[in-house]
Amino acid sequence: MDIQQIFKNNQAWIKDKLNVDTHYFENLSKGQNPDILYIGCSDSRVSAEELMGVAPGEAFIHRNIANMVPNSDLSAMSVIEYAVKYLKVHHVVVCGHYYCGGVKAAMESQDLGILNPWLRNIRDVYRIHKEELNALTDEDSRYKRLVELNVQEQCVNVIKTAVVQRAFRERKFTVHGWVFDIHSGKLIDLKIDFNDILEHVMEIYHLD
Ligand code: CO
């Protein structure tokens, strides 16, 4: 990749934006008021804003390998705290994607060094849903289902946080589980039954 080209692209982009609206950057600099927190995978093919069709300022974004929300990950926890408590977003989305390399790696037994503890979080998802996953004899179906179940479990991790539980009590607030299908470009709503999950999760994780 020609890094200099990126700066040329940037100049062209500035020109494009100003052509449409001469106050574009002036307005952008006034502050942000996103209504959605998007937690997705770092995969270079899954570009959050582009696949959702949102403009700068509309979505608060957090990305890491395999769209994880580990309970002790200071980065993910800080992003959720900031987005929900201060930006007061009404939606938190965990968006996975089929053919996720992180999920694939967690399904294999290779020692990947520093990645091991990260991928172990996905292995935990496999363990929780082992029965359902092992019943799928087709490797590709199992891989896809683990992507979906991982999204579901990361949504549960979002709901475990005190700030999200407070938001549920105090205002209109929703957590969504989505999957991006790289093969078709489609964004799929997993329509996770959060009332059911909430009931189960709250029994154990309820925070005042
Ligand atoms: Co991925």
Short mmCIF file of N, CA and C in Angstrom, two decimals, residues 11-120:
data_model
loop_
_atom_site.label_atom_id
_atom_site.label_comp_id
_atom_site.label_asym_id
_atom_site.label_seq_id
_atom_site.Cartn_x
_atom_site.Cartn_y
_atom_site.Cartn_z
N GLN A 11 -7.15 14.44 1.27
CA GLN A 11 -7.37 15.76 0.67
C GLN A 11 -8.62 15.76 -0.22
N ALA A 12 -8.77 14.68 -1.00
CA ALA A 12 -9.93 14.56 -1.89
C ALA A 12 -11.21 14.47 -1.08
N TRP A 13 -11.14 13.76 0.03
CA TRP A 13 -12.31 13.57 0.91
C TRP A 13 -12.74 14.91 1.52
N ILE A 14 -11.74 15.68 1.96
CA ILE A 14 -12.04 17.01 2.54
C ILE A 14 -12.76 17.87 1.49
N LYS A 15 -12.24 17.82 0.28
CA LYS A 15 -12.81 18.61 -0.81
C LYS A 15 -14.27 18.19 -1.09
N ASP A 16 -14.48 16.88 -1.14
CA ASP A 16 -15.83 16.34 -1.36
C ASP A 16 -16.80 16.82 -0.30
N LYS A 17 -16.37 16.71 0.95
CA LYS A 17 -17.25 17.09 2.06
C LYS A 17 -17.59 18.57 2.01
N LEU A 18 -16.56 19.39 1.75
CA LEU A 18 -16.78 20.84 1.73
C LEU A 18 -17.61 21.29 0.53
N ASN A 19 -17.54 20.51 -0.52
CA ASN A 19 -18.35 20.81 -1.71
C ASN A 19 -19.84 20.72 -1.40
N VAL A 20 -20.17 19.74 -0.57
CA VAL A 20 -21.57 19.51 -0.20
C VAL A 20 -22.00 20.47 0.90
N ASP A 21 -21.10 20.68 1.87
CA ASP A 21 -21.44 21.51 3.03
C ASP A 21 -20.17 22.24 3.51
N THR A 22 -20.13 23.54 3.31
CA THR A 22 -18.92 24.30 3.66
C THR A 22 -18.66 24.31 5.17
N HIS A 23 -19.69 24.00 5.97
CA HIS A 23 -19.51 24.00 7.43
C HIS A 23 -19.31 22.60 8.00
N TYR A 24 -19.07 21.62 7.10
CA TYR A 24 -19.04 20.22 7.53
C TYR A 24 -18.11 19.98 8.73
N PHE A 25 -16.85 20.39 8.60
CA PHE A 25 -15.89 20.10 9.67
C PHE A 25 -16.10 21.00 10.88
N GLU A 26 -16.57 22.20 10.61
CA GLU A 26 -16.90 23.12 11.70
C GLU A 26 -17.97 22.48 12.58
N ASN A 27 -18.99 21.92 11.95
CA ASN A 27 -20.06 21.25 12.70
C ASN A 27 -19.57 19.98 13.40
N LEU A 28 -18.70 19.24 12.69
CA LEU A 28 -18.17 18.00 13.27
C LEU A 28 -17.37 18.29 14.54
N SER A 29 -16.71 19.42 14.55
CA SER A 29 -15.84 19.74 15.69
C SER A 29 -16.61 20.21 16.92
N LYS A 30 -17.89 20.44 16.76
CA LYS A 30 -18.70 20.93 17.89
C LYS A 30 -18.96 19.85 18.94
N GLY A 31 -18.84 18.59 18.55
CA GLY A 31 -19.07 17.50 19.50
C GLY A 31 -19.78 16.34 18.85
N GLN A 32 -19.89 15.24 19.61
CA GLN A 32 -20.55 14.07 19.04
C GLN A 32 -21.80 13.73 19.82
N ASN A 33 -22.78 13.19 19.11
CA ASN A 33 -24.02 12.79 19.74
C ASN A 33 -24.54 11.48 19.12
N PRO A 34 -23.69 10.44 19.17
CA PRO A 34 -24.09 9.18 18.55
C PRO A 34 -25.20 8.50 19.36
N ASP A 35 -26.04 7.74 18.68
CA ASP A 35 -27.15 7.07 19.38
C ASP A 35 -26.90 5.57 19.49
N ILE A 36 -25.78 5.14 18.92
CA ILE A 36 -25.52 3.71 18.88
C ILE A 36 -24.05 3.42 19.21
N LEU A 37 -23.87 2.40 20.04
CA LEU A 37 -22.51 1.89 20.28
C LEU A 37 -22.41 0.58 19.51
N TYR A 38 -21.44 0.52 18.61
CA TYR A 38 -21.22 -0.67 17.78
C TYR A 38 -19.95 -1.37 18.26
N ILE A 39 -20.09 -2.62 18.64
CA ILE A 39 -18.93 -3.43 19.04
C ILE A 39 -18.76 -4.51 17.98
N GLY A 40 -17.68 -4.42 17.21
CA GLY A 40 -17.50 -5.35 16.10
C GLY A 40 -16.10 -5.92 16.03
N CYS A 41 -15.86 -6.71 15.01
CA CYS A 41 -14.55 -7.36 14.82
C CYS A 41 -13.59 -6.41 14.10
N SER A 42 -12.30 -6.59 14.38
CA SER A 42 -11.26 -5.77 13.73
C SER A 42 -11.05 -6.15 12.27
N ASP A 43 -11.63 -7.25 11.85
CA ASP A 43 -11.47 -7.75 10.48
C ASP A 43 -11.57 -6.61 9.45
N SER A 44 -10.58 -6.53 8.58
CA SER A 44 -10.50 -5.41 7.63
C SER A 44 -11.66 -5.38 6.63
N ARG A 45 -12.36 -6.51 6.51
CA ARG A 45 -13.47 -6.58 5.54
C ARG A 45 -14.79 -6.11 6.14
N VAL A 46 -14.80 -5.92 7.46
CA VAL A 46 -16.05 -5.59 8.15
C VAL A 46 -15.97 -4.15 8.66
N SER A 47 -16.11 -3.20 7.73
CA SER A 47 -15.96 -1.79 8.12
C SER A 47 -17.30 -1.25 8.61
N ALA A 48 -17.32 -0.96 9.90
CA ALA A 48 -18.56 -0.65 10.61
C ALA A 48 -19.43 0.41 9.94
N GLU A 49 -18.89 1.60 9.75
CA GLU A 49 -19.71 2.70 9.23
C GLU A 49 -20.25 2.39 7.84
N GLU A 50 -19.38 1.79 7.02
CA GLU A 50 -19.78 1.53 5.64
C GLU A 50 -20.92 0.52 5.55
N LEU A 51 -20.82 -0.56 6.32
CA LEU A 51 -21.87 -1.59 6.22
C LEU A 51 -23.19 -1.12 6.83
N MET A 52 -23.12 -0.15 7.77
CA MET A 52 -24.35 0.38 8.38
C MET A 52 -24.86 1.61 7.64
N GLY A 53 -24.02 2.18 6.80
CA GLY A 53 -24.41 3.38 6.08
C GLY A 53 -24.57 4.58 6.99
N VAL A 54 -23.72 4.68 7.99
CA VAL A 54 -23.80 5.83 8.90
C VAL A 54 -22.63 6.78 8.67
N ALA A 55 -22.87 8.04 8.98
CA ALA A 55 -21.87 9.09 8.77
C ALA A 55 -21.05 9.29 10.04
N PRO A 56 -19.89 9.97 9.92
CA PRO A 56 -19.12 10.31 11.12
C PRO A 56 -20.02 11.04 12.12
N GLY A 57 -19.91 10.66 13.37
CA GLY A 57 -20.72 11.29 14.41
C GLY A 57 -21.95 10.48 14.79
N GLU A 58 -22.30 9.48 13.98
CA GLU A 58 -23.53 8.73 14.24
C GLU A 58 -23.36 7.44 15.04
N ALA A 59 -22.16 6.89 15.03
CA ALA A 59 -21.95 5.64 15.77
C ALA A 59 -20.65 5.69 16.55
N PHE A 60 -20.71 5.27 17.81
CA PHE A 60 -19.52 5.13 18.64
C PHE A 60 -19.02 3.70 18.40
N ILE A 61 -17.75 3.55 18.07
CA ILE A 61 -17.26 2.26 17.59
C ILE A 61 -16.18 1.65 18.48
N HIS A 62 -16.33 0.36 18.74
CA HIS A 62 -15.27 -0.39 19.41
C HIS A 62 -15.05 -1.67 18.63
N ARG A 63 -13.79 -1.93 18.25
CA ARG A 63 -13.50 -3.15 17.49
C ARG A 63 -12.32 -3.88 18.10
N ASN A 64 -12.40 -5.18 18.15
CA ASN A 64 -11.28 -6.02 18.56
C ASN A 64 -11.43 -7.38 17.85
N ILE A 65 -10.49 -8.26 18.10
CA ILE A 65 -10.56 -9.57 17.44
C ILE A 65 -11.79 -10.33 17.93
N ALA A 66 -12.68 -10.65 17.00
CA ALA A 66 -13.89 -11.45 17.25
C ALA A 66 -14.94 -10.76 18.13
N ASN A 67 -14.97 -9.42 18.07
CA ASN A 67 -16.02 -8.63 18.76
C ASN A 67 -16.33 -9.13 20.17
N MET A 68 -15.27 -9.14 20.99
CA MET A 68 -15.41 -9.68 22.34
C MET A 68 -15.70 -8.58 23.37
N VAL A 69 -16.40 -8.98 24.44
CA VAL A 69 -16.64 -8.07 25.56
C VAL A 69 -16.21 -8.80 26.84
N PRO A 70 -14.90 -9.03 27.00
CA PRO A 70 -14.44 -9.75 28.20
C PRO A 70 -14.67 -8.87 29.44
N ASN A 71 -15.12 -9.53 30.50
CA ASN A 71 -15.49 -8.79 31.72
C ASN A 71 -14.36 -7.97 32.32
N SER A 72 -13.12 -8.42 32.10
CA SER A 72 -11.99 -7.71 32.72
C SER A 72 -11.21 -6.87 31.72
N ASP A 73 -11.74 -6.72 30.52
CA ASP A 73 -11.04 -5.93 29.50
C ASP A 73 -11.36 -4.45 29.71
N LEU A 74 -10.34 -3.73 30.19
CA LEU A 74 -10.52 -2.32 30.55
C LEU A 74 -10.98 -1.49 29.36
N SER A 75 -10.48 -1.82 28.17
CA SER A 75 -10.84 -1.05 26.98
C SER A 75 -12.33 -1.19 26.66
N ALA A 76 -12.81 -2.43 26.54
CA ALA A 76 -14.23 -2.66 26.24
C ALA A 76 -15.12 -2.09 27.33
N MET A 77 -14.73 -2.30 28.59
CA MET A 77 -15.54 -1.82 29.71
C MET A 77 -15.62 -0.29 29.72
N SER A 78 -14.50 0.36 29.40
CA SER A 78 -14.48 1.83 29.37
C SER A 78 -15.35 2.37 28.25
N VAL A 79 -15.28 1.71 27.11
CA VAL A 79 -16.09 2.13 25.95
C VAL A 79 -17.58 2.05 26.29
N ILE A 80 -17.99 0.94 26.92
CA ILE A 80 -19.40 0.76 27.28
C ILE A 80 -19.81 1.81 28.30
N GLU A 81 -18.98 2.00 29.31
CA GLU A 81 -19.28 2.98 30.37
C GLU A 81 -19.46 4.37 29.76
N TYR A 82 -18.53 4.75 28.91
CA TYR A 82 -18.56 6.09 28.32
C TYR A 82 -19.77 6.27 27.39
N ALA A 83 -20.00 5.27 26.55
CA ALA A 83 -21.09 5.38 25.57
C ALA A 83 -22.46 5.41 26.25
N VAL A 84 -22.63 4.58 27.26
CA VAL A 84 -23.95 4.45 27.89
C VAL A 84 -24.19 5.55 28.91
N LYS A 85 -23.19 5.82 29.75
CA LYS A 85 -23.38 6.79 30.83
C LYS A 85 -23.28 8.23 30.38
N TYR A 86 -22.32 8.52 29.50
CA TYR A 86 -22.08 9.92 29.13
C TYR A 86 -22.66 10.30 27.77
N LEU A 87 -22.50 9.42 26.77
CA LEU A 87 -23.06 9.74 25.46
C LEU A 87 -24.54 9.39 25.41
N LYS A 88 -24.97 8.59 26.37
CA LYS A 88 -26.37 8.18 26.51
C LYS A 88 -26.95 7.57 25.22
N VAL A 89 -26.20 6.65 24.65
CA VAL A 89 -26.70 5.94 23.46
C VAL A 89 -27.93 5.12 23.85
N HIS A 90 -28.83 4.93 22.91
CA HIS A 90 -30.03 4.12 23.17
C HIS A 90 -29.86 2.67 22.71
N HIS A 91 -28.81 2.44 21.92
CA HIS A 91 -28.60 1.09 21.37
C HIS A 91 -27.15 0.66 21.54
N VAL A 92 -26.97 -0.58 21.98
CA VAL A 92 -25.65 -1.19 21.93
C VAL A 92 -25.76 -2.40 21.00
N VAL A 93 -24.87 -2.45 20.03
CA VAL A 93 -24.88 -3.55 19.07
C VAL A 93 -23.60 -4.35 19.22
N VAL A 94 -23.73 -5.67 19.31
CA VAL A 94 -22.57 -6.53 19.15
C VAL A 94 -22.74 -7.17 17.78
N CYS A 95 -21.79 -6.91 16.89
CA CYS A 95 -21.90 -7.41 15.52
C CYS A 95 -20.74 -8.36 15.19
N GLY A 96 -21.06 -9.61 15.02
CA GLY A 96 -20.06 -10.59 14.60
C GLY A 96 -20.09 -10.73 13.09
N HIS A 97 -19.31 -11.63 12.57
CA HIS A 97 -19.38 -11.87 11.12
C HIS A 97 -18.98 -13.30 10.82
N TYR A 98 -19.65 -13.87 9.82
CA TYR A 98 -19.29 -15.22 9.39
C TYR A 98 -17.88 -15.21 8.82
N TYR A 99 -17.22 -16.34 8.89
CA TYR A 99 -15.83 -16.48 8.44
C TYR A 99 -14.88 -15.62 9.28
N CYS A 100 -15.20 -15.48 10.57
CA CYS A 100 -14.34 -14.72 11.48
C CYS A 100 -13.11 -15.55 11.83
N GLY A 101 -11.94 -14.98 11.54
CA GLY A 101 -10.68 -15.68 11.79
C GLY A 101 -10.47 -15.98 13.26
N GLY A 102 -10.91 -15.07 14.13
CA GLY A 102 -10.76 -15.27 15.57
C GLY A 102 -11.57 -16.46 16.04
N VAL A 103 -12.79 -16.57 15.55
CA VAL A 103 -13.66 -17.68 15.93
C VAL A 103 -13.09 -18.99 15.38
N LYS A 104 -12.59 -18.92 14.16
CA LYS A 104 -11.99 -20.10 13.53
C LYS A 104 -10.79 -20.59 14.36
N ALA A 105 -9.95 -19.64 14.75
CA ALA A 105 -8.75 -20.00 15.52
C ALA A 105 -9.13 -20.66 16.85
N ALA A 106 -10.23 -20.17 17.45
CA ALA A 106 -10.67 -20.74 18.73
C ALA A 106 -11.20 -22.16 18.57
N MET A 107 -11.58 -22.51 17.33
CA MET A 107 -12.11 -23.87 17.08
C MET A 107 -10.97 -24.86 16.83
N GLU A 108 -9.76 -24.32 16.65
CA GLU A 108 -8.63 -25.20 16.38
C GLU A 108 -7.75 -25.27 17.63
N SER A 109 -6.83 -26.25 17.66
CA SER A 109 -6.09 -26.44 18.91
C SER A 109 -4.67 -25.87 18.89
N GLN A 110 -4.39 -25.02 17.92
CA GLN A 110 -3.05 -24.45 17.80
C GLN A 110 -2.73 -23.48 18.94
N ASP A 111 -1.46 -23.54 19.41
CA ASP A 111 -1.00 -22.60 20.45
C ASP A 111 -0.63 -21.29 19.76
N LEU A 112 -1.37 -20.22 20.07
CA LEU A 112 -1.16 -18.95 19.38
C LEU A 112 -0.59 -17.87 20.30
N GLY A 113 0.15 -18.30 21.31
CA GLY A 113 0.86 -17.36 22.18
C GLY A 113 -0.05 -16.41 22.91
N ILE A 114 0.25 -15.12 22.78
CA ILE A 114 -0.49 -14.09 23.53
C ILE A 114 -1.97 -14.08 23.15
N LEU A 115 -2.29 -14.64 21.97
CA LEU A 115 -3.70 -14.70 21.56
C LEU A 115 -4.49 -15.75 22.35
N ASN A 116 -3.78 -16.67 23.00
CA ASN A 116 -4.48 -17.76 23.71
C ASN A 116 -5.53 -17.27 24.71
N PRO A 117 -5.15 -16.37 25.65
CA PRO A 117 -6.17 -15.95 26.63
C PRO A 117 -7.35 -15.23 25.99
N TRP A 118 -7.09 -14.53 24.90
CA TRP A 118 -8.18 -13.82 24.20
C TRP A 118 -9.15 -14.82 23.57
N LEU A 119 -8.56 -15.81 22.86
CA LEU A 119 -9.37 -16.82 22.18
C LEU A 119 -10.06 -17.76 23.17
N ARG A 120 -9.49 -17.85 24.38
CA ARG A 120 -10.09 -18.70 25.40
C ARG A 120 -11.51 -18.23 25.73
#
